[in-house]
Coordinates of C-alpha atoms (C1' of nucleotides) and ligand atoms in Angstrom, one line a residue:
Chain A
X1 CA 1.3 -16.0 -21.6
X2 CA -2.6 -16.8 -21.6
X3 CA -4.3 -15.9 -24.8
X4 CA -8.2 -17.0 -23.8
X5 CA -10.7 -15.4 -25.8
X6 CA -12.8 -15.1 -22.7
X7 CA -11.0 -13.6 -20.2
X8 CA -11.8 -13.1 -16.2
X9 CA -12.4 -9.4 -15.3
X10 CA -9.6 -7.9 -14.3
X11 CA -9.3 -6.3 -11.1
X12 CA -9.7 -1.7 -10.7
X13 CA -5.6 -1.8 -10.1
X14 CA -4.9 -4.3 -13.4
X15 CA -7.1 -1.5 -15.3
X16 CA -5.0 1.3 -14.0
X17 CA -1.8 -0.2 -14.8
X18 CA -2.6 -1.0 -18.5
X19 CA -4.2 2.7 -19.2
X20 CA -0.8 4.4 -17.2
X21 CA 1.0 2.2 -19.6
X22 CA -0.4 3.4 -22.7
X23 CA -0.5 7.2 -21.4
X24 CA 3.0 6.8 -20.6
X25 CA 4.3 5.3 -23.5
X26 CA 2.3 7.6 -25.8
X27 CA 3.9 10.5 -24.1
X28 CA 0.3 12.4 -23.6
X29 CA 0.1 12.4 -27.3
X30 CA -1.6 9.1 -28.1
X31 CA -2.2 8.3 -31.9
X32 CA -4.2 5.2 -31.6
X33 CA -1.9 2.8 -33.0
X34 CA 0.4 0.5 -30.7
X35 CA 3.7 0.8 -32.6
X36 CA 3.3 4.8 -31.7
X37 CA 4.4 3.2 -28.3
X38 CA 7.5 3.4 -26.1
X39 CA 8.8 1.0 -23.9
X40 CA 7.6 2.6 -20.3
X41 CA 10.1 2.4 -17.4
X42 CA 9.1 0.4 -13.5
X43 CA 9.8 3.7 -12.5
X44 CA 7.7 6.2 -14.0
X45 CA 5.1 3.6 -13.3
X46 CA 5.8 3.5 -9.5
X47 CA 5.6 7.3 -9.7
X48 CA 2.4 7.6 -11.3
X49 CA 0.8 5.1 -9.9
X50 CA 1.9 5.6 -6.1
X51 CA 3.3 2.5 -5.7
X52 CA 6.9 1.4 -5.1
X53 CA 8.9 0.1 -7.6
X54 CA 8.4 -3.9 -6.2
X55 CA 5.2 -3.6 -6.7
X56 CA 5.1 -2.9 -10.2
X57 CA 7.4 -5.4 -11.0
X58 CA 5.0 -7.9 -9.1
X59 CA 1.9 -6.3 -11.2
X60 CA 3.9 -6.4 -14.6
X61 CA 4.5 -10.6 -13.9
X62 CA 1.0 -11.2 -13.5
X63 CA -0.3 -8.9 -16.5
X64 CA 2.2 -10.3 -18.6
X65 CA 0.9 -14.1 -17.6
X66 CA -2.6 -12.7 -18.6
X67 CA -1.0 -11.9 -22.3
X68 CA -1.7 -8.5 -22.1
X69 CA 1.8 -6.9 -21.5
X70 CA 5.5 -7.9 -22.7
X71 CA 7.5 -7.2 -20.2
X72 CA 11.8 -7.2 -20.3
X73 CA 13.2 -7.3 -17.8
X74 CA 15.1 -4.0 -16.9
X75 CA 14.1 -2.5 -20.1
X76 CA 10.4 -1.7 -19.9
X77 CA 7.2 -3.0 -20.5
X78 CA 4.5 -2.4 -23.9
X79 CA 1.1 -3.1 -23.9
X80 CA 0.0 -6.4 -26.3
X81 CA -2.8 -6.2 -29.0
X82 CA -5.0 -7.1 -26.3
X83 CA -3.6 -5.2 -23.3
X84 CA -3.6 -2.3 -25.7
X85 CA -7.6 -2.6 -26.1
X86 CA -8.2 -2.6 -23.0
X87 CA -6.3 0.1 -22.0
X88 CA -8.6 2.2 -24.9
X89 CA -11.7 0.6 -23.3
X90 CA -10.7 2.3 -20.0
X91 CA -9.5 5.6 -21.4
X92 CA -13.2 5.8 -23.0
X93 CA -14.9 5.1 -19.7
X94 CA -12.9 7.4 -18.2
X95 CA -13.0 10.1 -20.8
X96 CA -17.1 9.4 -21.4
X97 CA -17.5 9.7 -17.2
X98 CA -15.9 12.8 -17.6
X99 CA -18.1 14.5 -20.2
X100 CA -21.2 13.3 -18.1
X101 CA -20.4 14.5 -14.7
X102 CA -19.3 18.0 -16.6
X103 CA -22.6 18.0 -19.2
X104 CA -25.3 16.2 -17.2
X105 CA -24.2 16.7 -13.9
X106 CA -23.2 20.5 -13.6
X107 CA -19.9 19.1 -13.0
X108 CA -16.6 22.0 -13.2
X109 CA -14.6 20.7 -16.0
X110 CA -12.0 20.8 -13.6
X111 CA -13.6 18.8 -10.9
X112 CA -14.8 15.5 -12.7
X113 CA -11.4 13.6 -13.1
X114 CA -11.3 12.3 -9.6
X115 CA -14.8 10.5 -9.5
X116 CA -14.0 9.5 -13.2
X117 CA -10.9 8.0 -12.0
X118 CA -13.0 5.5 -9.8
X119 CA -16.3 5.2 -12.0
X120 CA -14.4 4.2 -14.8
X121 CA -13.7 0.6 -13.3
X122 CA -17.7 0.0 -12.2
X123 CA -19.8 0.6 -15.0
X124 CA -21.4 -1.6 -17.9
X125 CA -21.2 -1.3 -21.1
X126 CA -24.9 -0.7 -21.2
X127 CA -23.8 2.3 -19.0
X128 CA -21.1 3.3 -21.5
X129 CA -23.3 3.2 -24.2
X130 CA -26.5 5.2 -22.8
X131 CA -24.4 7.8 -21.8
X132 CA -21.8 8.6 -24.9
X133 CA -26.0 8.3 -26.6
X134 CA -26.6 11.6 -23.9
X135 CA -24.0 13.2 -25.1
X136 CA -24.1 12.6 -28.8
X137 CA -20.9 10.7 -29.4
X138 CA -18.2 13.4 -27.9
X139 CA -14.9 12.9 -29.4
X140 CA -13.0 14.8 -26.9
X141 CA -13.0 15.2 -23.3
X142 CA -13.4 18.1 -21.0
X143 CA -9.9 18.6 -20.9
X144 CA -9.3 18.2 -24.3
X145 CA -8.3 14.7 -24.7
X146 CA -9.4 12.7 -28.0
X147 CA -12.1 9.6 -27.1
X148 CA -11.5 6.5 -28.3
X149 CA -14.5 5.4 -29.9
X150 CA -17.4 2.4 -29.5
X151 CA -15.1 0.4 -31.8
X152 CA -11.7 1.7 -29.5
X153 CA -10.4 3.8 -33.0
X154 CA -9.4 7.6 -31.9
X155 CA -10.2 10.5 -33.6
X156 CA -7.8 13.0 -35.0
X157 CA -6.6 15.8 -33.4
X158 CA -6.1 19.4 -35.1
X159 CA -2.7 20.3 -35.1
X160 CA -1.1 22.1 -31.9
X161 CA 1.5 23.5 -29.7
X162 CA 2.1 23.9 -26.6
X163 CA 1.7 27.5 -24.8
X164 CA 4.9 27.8 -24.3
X165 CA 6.1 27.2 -27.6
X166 CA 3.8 30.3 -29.0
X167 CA 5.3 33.1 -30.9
X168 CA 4.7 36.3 -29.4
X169 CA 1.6 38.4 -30.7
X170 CA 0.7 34.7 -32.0
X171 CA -3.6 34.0 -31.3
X172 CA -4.8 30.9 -30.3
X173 CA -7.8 28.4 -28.5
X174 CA -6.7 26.3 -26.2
X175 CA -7.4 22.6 -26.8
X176 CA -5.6 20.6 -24.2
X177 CA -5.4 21.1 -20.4
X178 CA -3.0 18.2 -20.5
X179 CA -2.4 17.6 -16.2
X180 CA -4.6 15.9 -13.3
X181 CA -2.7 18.1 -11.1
X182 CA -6.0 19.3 -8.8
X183 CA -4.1 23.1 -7.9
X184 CA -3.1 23.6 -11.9
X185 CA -6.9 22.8 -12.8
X186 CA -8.3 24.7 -10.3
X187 CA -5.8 27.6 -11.1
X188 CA -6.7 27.4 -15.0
X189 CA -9.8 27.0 -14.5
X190 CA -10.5 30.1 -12.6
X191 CA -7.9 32.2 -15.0
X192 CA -10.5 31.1 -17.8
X193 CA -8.1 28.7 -19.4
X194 CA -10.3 25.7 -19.8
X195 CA -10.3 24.2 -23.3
X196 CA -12.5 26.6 -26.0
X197 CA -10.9 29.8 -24.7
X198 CA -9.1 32.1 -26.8
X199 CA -5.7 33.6 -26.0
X200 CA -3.3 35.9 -27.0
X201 CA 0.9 35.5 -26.3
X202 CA 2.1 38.9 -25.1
X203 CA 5.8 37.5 -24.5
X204 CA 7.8 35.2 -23.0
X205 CA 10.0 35.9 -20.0
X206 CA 12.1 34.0 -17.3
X207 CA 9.5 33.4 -14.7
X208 CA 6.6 32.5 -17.9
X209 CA 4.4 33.5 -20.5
X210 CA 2.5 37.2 -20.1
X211 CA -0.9 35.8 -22.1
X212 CA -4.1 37.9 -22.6
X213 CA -7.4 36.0 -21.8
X214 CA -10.5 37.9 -22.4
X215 CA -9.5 41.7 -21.1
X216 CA -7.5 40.2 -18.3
X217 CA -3.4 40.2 -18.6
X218 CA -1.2 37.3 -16.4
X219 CA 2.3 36.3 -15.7
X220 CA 1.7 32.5 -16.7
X221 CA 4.7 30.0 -14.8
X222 CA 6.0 27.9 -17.6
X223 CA 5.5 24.4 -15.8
X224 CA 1.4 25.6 -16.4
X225 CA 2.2 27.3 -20.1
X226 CA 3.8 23.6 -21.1
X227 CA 0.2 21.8 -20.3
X228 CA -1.6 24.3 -22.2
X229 CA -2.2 22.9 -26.1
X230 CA -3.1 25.6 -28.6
X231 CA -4.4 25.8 -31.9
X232 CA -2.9 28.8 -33.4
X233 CA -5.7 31.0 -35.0
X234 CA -6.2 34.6 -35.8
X235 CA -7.4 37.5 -33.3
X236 CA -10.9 36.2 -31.2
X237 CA -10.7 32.6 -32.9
Chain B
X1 CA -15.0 -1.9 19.2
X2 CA -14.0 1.0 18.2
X3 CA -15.8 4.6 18.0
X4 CA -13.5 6.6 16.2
X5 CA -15.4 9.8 14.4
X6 CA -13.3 9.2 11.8
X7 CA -13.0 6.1 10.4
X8 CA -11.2 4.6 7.7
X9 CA -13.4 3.9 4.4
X10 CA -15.3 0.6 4.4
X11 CA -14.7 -1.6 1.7
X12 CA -17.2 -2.8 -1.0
X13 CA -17.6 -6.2 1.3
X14 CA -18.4 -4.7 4.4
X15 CA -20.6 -1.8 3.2
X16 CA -22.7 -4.8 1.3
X17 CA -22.7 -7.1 4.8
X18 CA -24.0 -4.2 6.3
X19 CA -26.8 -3.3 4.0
X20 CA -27.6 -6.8 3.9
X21 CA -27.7 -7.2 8.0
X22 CA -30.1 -4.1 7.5
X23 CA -32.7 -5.7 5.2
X24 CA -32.6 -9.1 6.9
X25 CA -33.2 -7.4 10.1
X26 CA -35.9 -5.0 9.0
X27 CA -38.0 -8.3 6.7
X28 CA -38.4 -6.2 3.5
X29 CA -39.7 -3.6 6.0
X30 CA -37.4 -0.7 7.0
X31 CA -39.3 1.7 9.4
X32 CA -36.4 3.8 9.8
X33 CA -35.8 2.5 13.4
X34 CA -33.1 0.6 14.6
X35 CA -35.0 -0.6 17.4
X36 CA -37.3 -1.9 15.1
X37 CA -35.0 -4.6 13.6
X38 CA -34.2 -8.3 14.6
X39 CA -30.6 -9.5 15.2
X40 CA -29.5 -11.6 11.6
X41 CA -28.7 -15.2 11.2
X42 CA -25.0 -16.4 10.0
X43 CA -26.7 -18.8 7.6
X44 CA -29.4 -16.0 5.8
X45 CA -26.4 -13.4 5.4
X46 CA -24.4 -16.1 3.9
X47 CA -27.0 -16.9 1.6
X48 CA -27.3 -13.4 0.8
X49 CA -24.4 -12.3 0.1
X50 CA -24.0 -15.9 -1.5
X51 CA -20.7 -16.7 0.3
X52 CA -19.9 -19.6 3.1
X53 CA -21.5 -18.9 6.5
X54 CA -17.5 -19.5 7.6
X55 CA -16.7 -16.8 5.7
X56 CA -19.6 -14.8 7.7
X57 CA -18.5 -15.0 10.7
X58 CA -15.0 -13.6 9.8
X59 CA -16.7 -11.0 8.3
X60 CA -18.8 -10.0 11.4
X61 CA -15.9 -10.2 13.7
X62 CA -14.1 -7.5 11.8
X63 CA -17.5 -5.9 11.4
X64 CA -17.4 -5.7 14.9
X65 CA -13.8 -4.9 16.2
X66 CA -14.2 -1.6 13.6
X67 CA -18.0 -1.0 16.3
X68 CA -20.5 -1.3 13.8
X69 CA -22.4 -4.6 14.5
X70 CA -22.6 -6.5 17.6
X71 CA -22.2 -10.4 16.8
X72 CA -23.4 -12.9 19.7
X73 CA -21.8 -16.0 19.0
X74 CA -23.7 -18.6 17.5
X75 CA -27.1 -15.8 18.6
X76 CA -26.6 -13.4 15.4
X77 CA -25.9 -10.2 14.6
X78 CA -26.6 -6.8 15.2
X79 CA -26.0 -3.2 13.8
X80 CA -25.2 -0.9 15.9
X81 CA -26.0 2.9 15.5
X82 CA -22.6 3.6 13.2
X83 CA -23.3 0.6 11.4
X84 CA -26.6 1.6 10.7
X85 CA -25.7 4.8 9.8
X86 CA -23.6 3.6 6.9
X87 CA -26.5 0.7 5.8
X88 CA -28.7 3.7 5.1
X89 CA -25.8 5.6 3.4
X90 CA -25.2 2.9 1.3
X91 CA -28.9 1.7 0.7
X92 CA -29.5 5.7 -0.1
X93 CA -27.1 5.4 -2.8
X94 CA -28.2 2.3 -4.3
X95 CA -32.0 3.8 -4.6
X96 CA -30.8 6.9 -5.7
X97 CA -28.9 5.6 -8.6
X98 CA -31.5 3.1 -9.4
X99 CA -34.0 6.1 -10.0
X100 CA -31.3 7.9 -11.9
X101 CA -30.4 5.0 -14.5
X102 CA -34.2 5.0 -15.0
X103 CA -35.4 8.4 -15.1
X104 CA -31.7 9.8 -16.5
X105 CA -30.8 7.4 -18.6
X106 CA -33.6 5.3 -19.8
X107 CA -32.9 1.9 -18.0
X108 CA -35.8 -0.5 -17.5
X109 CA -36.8 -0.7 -14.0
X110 CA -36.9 -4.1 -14.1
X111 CA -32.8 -3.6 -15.1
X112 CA -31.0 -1.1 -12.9
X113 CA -30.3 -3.6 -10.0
X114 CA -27.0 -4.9 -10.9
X115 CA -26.1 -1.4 -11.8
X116 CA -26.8 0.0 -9.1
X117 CA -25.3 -3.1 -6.6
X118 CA -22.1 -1.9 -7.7
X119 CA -22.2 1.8 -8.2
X120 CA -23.5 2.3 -4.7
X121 CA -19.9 1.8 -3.6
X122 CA -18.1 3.7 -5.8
X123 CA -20.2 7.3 -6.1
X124 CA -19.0 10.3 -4.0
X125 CA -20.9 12.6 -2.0
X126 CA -20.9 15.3 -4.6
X127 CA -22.1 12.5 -6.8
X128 CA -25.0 11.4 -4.5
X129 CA -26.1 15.2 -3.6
X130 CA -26.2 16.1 -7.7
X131 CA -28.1 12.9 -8.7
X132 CA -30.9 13.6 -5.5
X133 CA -31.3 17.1 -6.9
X134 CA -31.4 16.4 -11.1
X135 CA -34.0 13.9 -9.5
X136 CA -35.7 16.5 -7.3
X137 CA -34.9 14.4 -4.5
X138 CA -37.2 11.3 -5.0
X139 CA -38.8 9.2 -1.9
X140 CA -39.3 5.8 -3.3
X141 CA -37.3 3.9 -5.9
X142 CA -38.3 2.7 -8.9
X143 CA -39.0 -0.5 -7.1
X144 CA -41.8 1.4 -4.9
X145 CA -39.0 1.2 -1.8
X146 CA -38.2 4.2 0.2
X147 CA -35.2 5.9 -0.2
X148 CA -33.5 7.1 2.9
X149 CA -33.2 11.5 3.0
X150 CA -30.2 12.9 2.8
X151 CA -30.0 13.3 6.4
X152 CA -30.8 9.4 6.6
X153 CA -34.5 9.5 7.5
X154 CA -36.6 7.4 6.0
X155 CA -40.2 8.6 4.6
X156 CA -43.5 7.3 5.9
X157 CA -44.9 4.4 3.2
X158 CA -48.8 4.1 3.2
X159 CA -50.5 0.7 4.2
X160 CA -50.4 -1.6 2.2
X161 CA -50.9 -5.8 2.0
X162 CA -49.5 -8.6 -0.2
X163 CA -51.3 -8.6 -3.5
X164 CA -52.2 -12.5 -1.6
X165 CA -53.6 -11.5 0.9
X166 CA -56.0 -8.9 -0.8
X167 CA -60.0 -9.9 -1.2
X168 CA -61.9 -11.2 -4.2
X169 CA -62.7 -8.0 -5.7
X170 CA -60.3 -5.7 -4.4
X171 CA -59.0 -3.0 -6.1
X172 CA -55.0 -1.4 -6.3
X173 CA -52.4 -0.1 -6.7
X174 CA -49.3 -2.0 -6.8
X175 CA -47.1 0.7 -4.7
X176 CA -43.9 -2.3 -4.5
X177 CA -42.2 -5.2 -6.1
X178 CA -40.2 -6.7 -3.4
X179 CA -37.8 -8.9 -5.4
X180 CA -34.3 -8.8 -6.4
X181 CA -34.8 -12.1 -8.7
X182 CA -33.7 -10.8 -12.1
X183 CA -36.4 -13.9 -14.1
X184 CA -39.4 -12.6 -11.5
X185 CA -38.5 -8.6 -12.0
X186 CA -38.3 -9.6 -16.0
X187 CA -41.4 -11.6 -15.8
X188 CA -43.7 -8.4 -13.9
X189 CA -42.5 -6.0 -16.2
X190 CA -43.5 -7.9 -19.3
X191 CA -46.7 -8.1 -17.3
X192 CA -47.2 -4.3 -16.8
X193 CA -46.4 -4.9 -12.8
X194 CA -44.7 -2.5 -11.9
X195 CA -45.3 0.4 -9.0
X196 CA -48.1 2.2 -10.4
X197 CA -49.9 -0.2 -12.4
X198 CA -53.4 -1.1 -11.1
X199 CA -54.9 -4.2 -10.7
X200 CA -58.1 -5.9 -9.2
X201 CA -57.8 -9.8 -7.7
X202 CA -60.0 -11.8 -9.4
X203 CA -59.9 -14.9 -7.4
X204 CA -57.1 -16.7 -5.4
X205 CA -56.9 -20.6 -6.4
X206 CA -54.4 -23.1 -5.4
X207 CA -51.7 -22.1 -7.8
X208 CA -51.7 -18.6 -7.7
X209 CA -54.0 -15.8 -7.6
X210 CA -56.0 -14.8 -11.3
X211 CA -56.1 -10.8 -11.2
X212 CA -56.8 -8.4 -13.9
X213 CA -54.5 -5.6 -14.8
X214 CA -55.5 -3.5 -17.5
X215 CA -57.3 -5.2 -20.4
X216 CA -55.6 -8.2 -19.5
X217 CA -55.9 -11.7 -16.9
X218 CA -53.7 -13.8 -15.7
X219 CA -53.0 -16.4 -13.6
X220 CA -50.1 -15.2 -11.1
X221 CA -48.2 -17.8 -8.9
X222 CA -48.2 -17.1 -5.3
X223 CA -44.8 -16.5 -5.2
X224 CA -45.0 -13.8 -7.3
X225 CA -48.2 -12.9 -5.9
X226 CA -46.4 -12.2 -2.4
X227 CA -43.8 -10.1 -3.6
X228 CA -46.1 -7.5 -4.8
X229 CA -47.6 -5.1 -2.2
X230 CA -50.9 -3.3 -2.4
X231 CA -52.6 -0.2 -1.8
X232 CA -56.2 -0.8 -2.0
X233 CA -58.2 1.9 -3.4
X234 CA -61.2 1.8 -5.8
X235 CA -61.7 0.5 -9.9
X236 CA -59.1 2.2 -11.9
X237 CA -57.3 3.9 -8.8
Chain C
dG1 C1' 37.3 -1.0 -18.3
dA2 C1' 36.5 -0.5 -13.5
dT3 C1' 33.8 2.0 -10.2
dT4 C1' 29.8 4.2 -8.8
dA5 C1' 25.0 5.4 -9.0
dT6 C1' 20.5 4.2 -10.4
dT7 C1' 17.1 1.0 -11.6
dT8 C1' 15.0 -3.2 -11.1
dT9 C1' 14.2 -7.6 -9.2
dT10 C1' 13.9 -11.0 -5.4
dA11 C1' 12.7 -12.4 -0.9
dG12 C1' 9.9 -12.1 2.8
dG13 C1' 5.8 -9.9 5.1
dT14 C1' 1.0 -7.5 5.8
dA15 C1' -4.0 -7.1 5.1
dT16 C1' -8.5 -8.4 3.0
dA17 C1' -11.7 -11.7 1.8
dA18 C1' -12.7 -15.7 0.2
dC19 C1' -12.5 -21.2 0.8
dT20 C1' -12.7 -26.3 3.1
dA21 C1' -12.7 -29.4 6.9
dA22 C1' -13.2 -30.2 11.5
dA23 C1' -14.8 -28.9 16.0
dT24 C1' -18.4 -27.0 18.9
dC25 C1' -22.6 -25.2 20.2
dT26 C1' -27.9 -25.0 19.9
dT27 C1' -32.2 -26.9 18.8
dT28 C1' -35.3 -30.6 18.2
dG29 C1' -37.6 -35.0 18.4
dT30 C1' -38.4 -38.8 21.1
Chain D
dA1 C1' -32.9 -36.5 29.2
dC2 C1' -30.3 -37.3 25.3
dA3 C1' -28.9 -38.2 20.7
dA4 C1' -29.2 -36.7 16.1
dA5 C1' -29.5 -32.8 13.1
dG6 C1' -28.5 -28.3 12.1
dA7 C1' -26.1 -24.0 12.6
dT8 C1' -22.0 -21.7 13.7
dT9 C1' -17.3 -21.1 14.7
dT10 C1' -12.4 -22.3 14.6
dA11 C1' -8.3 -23.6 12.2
dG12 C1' -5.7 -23.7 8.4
dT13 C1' -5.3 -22.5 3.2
dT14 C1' -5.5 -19.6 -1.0
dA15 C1' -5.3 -15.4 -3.9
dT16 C1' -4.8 -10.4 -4.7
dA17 C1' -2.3 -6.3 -4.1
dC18 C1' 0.4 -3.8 -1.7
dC19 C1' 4.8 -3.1 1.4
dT20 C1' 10.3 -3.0 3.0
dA21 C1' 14.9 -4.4 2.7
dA22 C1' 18.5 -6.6 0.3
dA23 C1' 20.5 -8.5 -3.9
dA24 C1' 21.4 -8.1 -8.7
dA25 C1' 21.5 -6.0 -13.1
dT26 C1' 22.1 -2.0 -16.0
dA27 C1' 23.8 2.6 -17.0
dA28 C1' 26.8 6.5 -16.2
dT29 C1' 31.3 8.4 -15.0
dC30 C1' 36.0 8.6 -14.7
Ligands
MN301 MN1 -8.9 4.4 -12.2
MN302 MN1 -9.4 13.8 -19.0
MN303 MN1 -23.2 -3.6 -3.5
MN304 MN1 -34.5 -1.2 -5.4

DNA sequence: GATTATTTTTAGGTATAACTAAATCTTTGT
DNA sequence: ACAAAGATTTAGTTATACCTAAAAATAATC
């Protein structure tokens, strides 16, 4: 456990691990504080990352030497104070990148997380900083997720419900597109479900949710209505 | 050597040896042509690329098992057509994003170097293609250097000479500042040096040359004299 | 509470890209 | 022509980040 003020840069895969860790252990709901945290399994880790189990393990050892993970063995890992910043530092690059490509760039909201996912390790801060001035500060995301700010605090999110979880006749904007999965973006993308749209929940059957968007009707499957956040509103928001 | 179509991405390393065997071997001077370029020396690569000239050498024989250099022992190296392919890919990038971070986002030009170095690695296609266009796809850099088309060509420069080697008298307009040196790009821009600017040679003496650039005179040390280049033209351009 | 299944760790191995030290080749000066 | 100097390569080492296979620990089931 290494506790230097001044650290070395850590490497593109030592960034990923510390952001999976904080989205796994905020459960896609993060709050901004560390004790909202869970413990986050080797496993889920291997999964998300794309790496077999051995290897986390390996990574965990040597992030937890830098001080910026605890890690038990066989019963998780949680960020540190200053794992946990970092890990907000690279959620804002990512989330920043991701308002650029779609604002500046002409960028399909559903398109810019893949060259985000990359970007977010190479830039400066001066980078950082000119383009969150572009934009005018964005607290959210083209999908919907919250930014953390200059200073790493996030901002609140409205209250919300999954799709799924919708009473029927209920209205509602979508605020959340909460997946990476490329063929459910590209999906919701072209059904108009992109964060600002307006729906209405017809019912709820077996196979999904029948929703109305705009003057079209569709048979939504449930694993897509369960990444869809909404703020319940009246009729046309 | 091996001349697969496809080939496996390069790594940050190798893309950077190979840009760097492409402006050793072109002498600040890139006419587009590989014929026109001299094989590269272990020892100015390592310099370079600020490495060991043992660690060179390792680099250049990988370089050339994957068929994009040819390395004569202890006689230098060479790049072959692939490998010059991707030097202009990756040199494309780096110009591209240079004139982005200054036009786009307000860097100094004396400042989006470093950027750049990095980025160039790390953009996508898509990336490269919507940058050229917001940018109405530029032909020099903000550095006066050409930038290579999208279909790799480079554009014809002008004539021009070393702002030491123009006469007493002369006339210009500085059309490049051939440096990468962070203190001399600092020191020209405070100066007004930069592509674009004007300026008429006073006199050459022994420690520089005296030259006049708006209002103002001073006294500029051959060394920085030689990395600006000149295209004559009359008083105030 | 013992047995089985799952998760996690250990041990050993690959590839990349650096390094140092020593050997070898080329150039240069006499 | 030849030795010294300089450049380059070879050999051997390090560090990162991944891998597989086998061992060990934990959790789930009977
Ligand atoms: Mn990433
Ligand atoms: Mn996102
Ligand atoms: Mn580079
Ligand atoms: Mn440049």
């Amino acid at each position: 456990m290494n506790n230097w003020t001044t650290r070395t840069p850590l490497s593109e895969a030592q960034e990923d691990y510390l952001k999976q860790i904080l989205l796994l252990g905020s459960g896609g709901n993060e709050t901004g504080r560390l004790e909202d945290t869970l413990a986050v399994s080797t496993q889920s880790l291997a999964e998300q990352m794309q790496v077999r189990p051995a290897s986390v393990t390996g990574m965990l050892k040597k992030l937890a030497e830098l001080g910026l993970v605890v890690h038990e063995a066989y019963r998780g890992v949680r960020l540190t104070e200053a794992g946990y910043k970092v890990a907000l530092e690279v959620l804002r690059h990512h989330r920043l990148i991701e308002c650029y490509l779609h604002q500046a760039l002409g960028y399909g909201w559903e398109e810019v997380h893949a060259e985000a996912e990359k970007l977010e390790h190479h830039i400066s801060e001066a980078f950082e900083a000119r383009i969150a001035e572009w934009l005018g500060h964005p607290s959210h995301d083209p999908h919907g997720d919250a930014i953390p700010s200059a200073t790493l605090e996030l901002p609140q999110s409205n209250p919300s419900c999954r799709l799924s979880g919708l009473e029927r006749g209920a209205f509602g904007l979508v605020v959340r597109v909460a997946t990476q999965d490329q063929d459910a973006l590209n999906l919701l993308a072209h059904l108009g479900l992109r964060p600002g749209a307006s729906v209405q929940l017809l019912e709820h059957l077996r196979e999904g949710s029948r929703i109305q968007v705009g003057q079209e009707r569709y048979l939504l499957p449930t694993a897509l209505a369960q990444v869809l956040w909404i703020e319940e509103g009246g009729p046309r928001g």
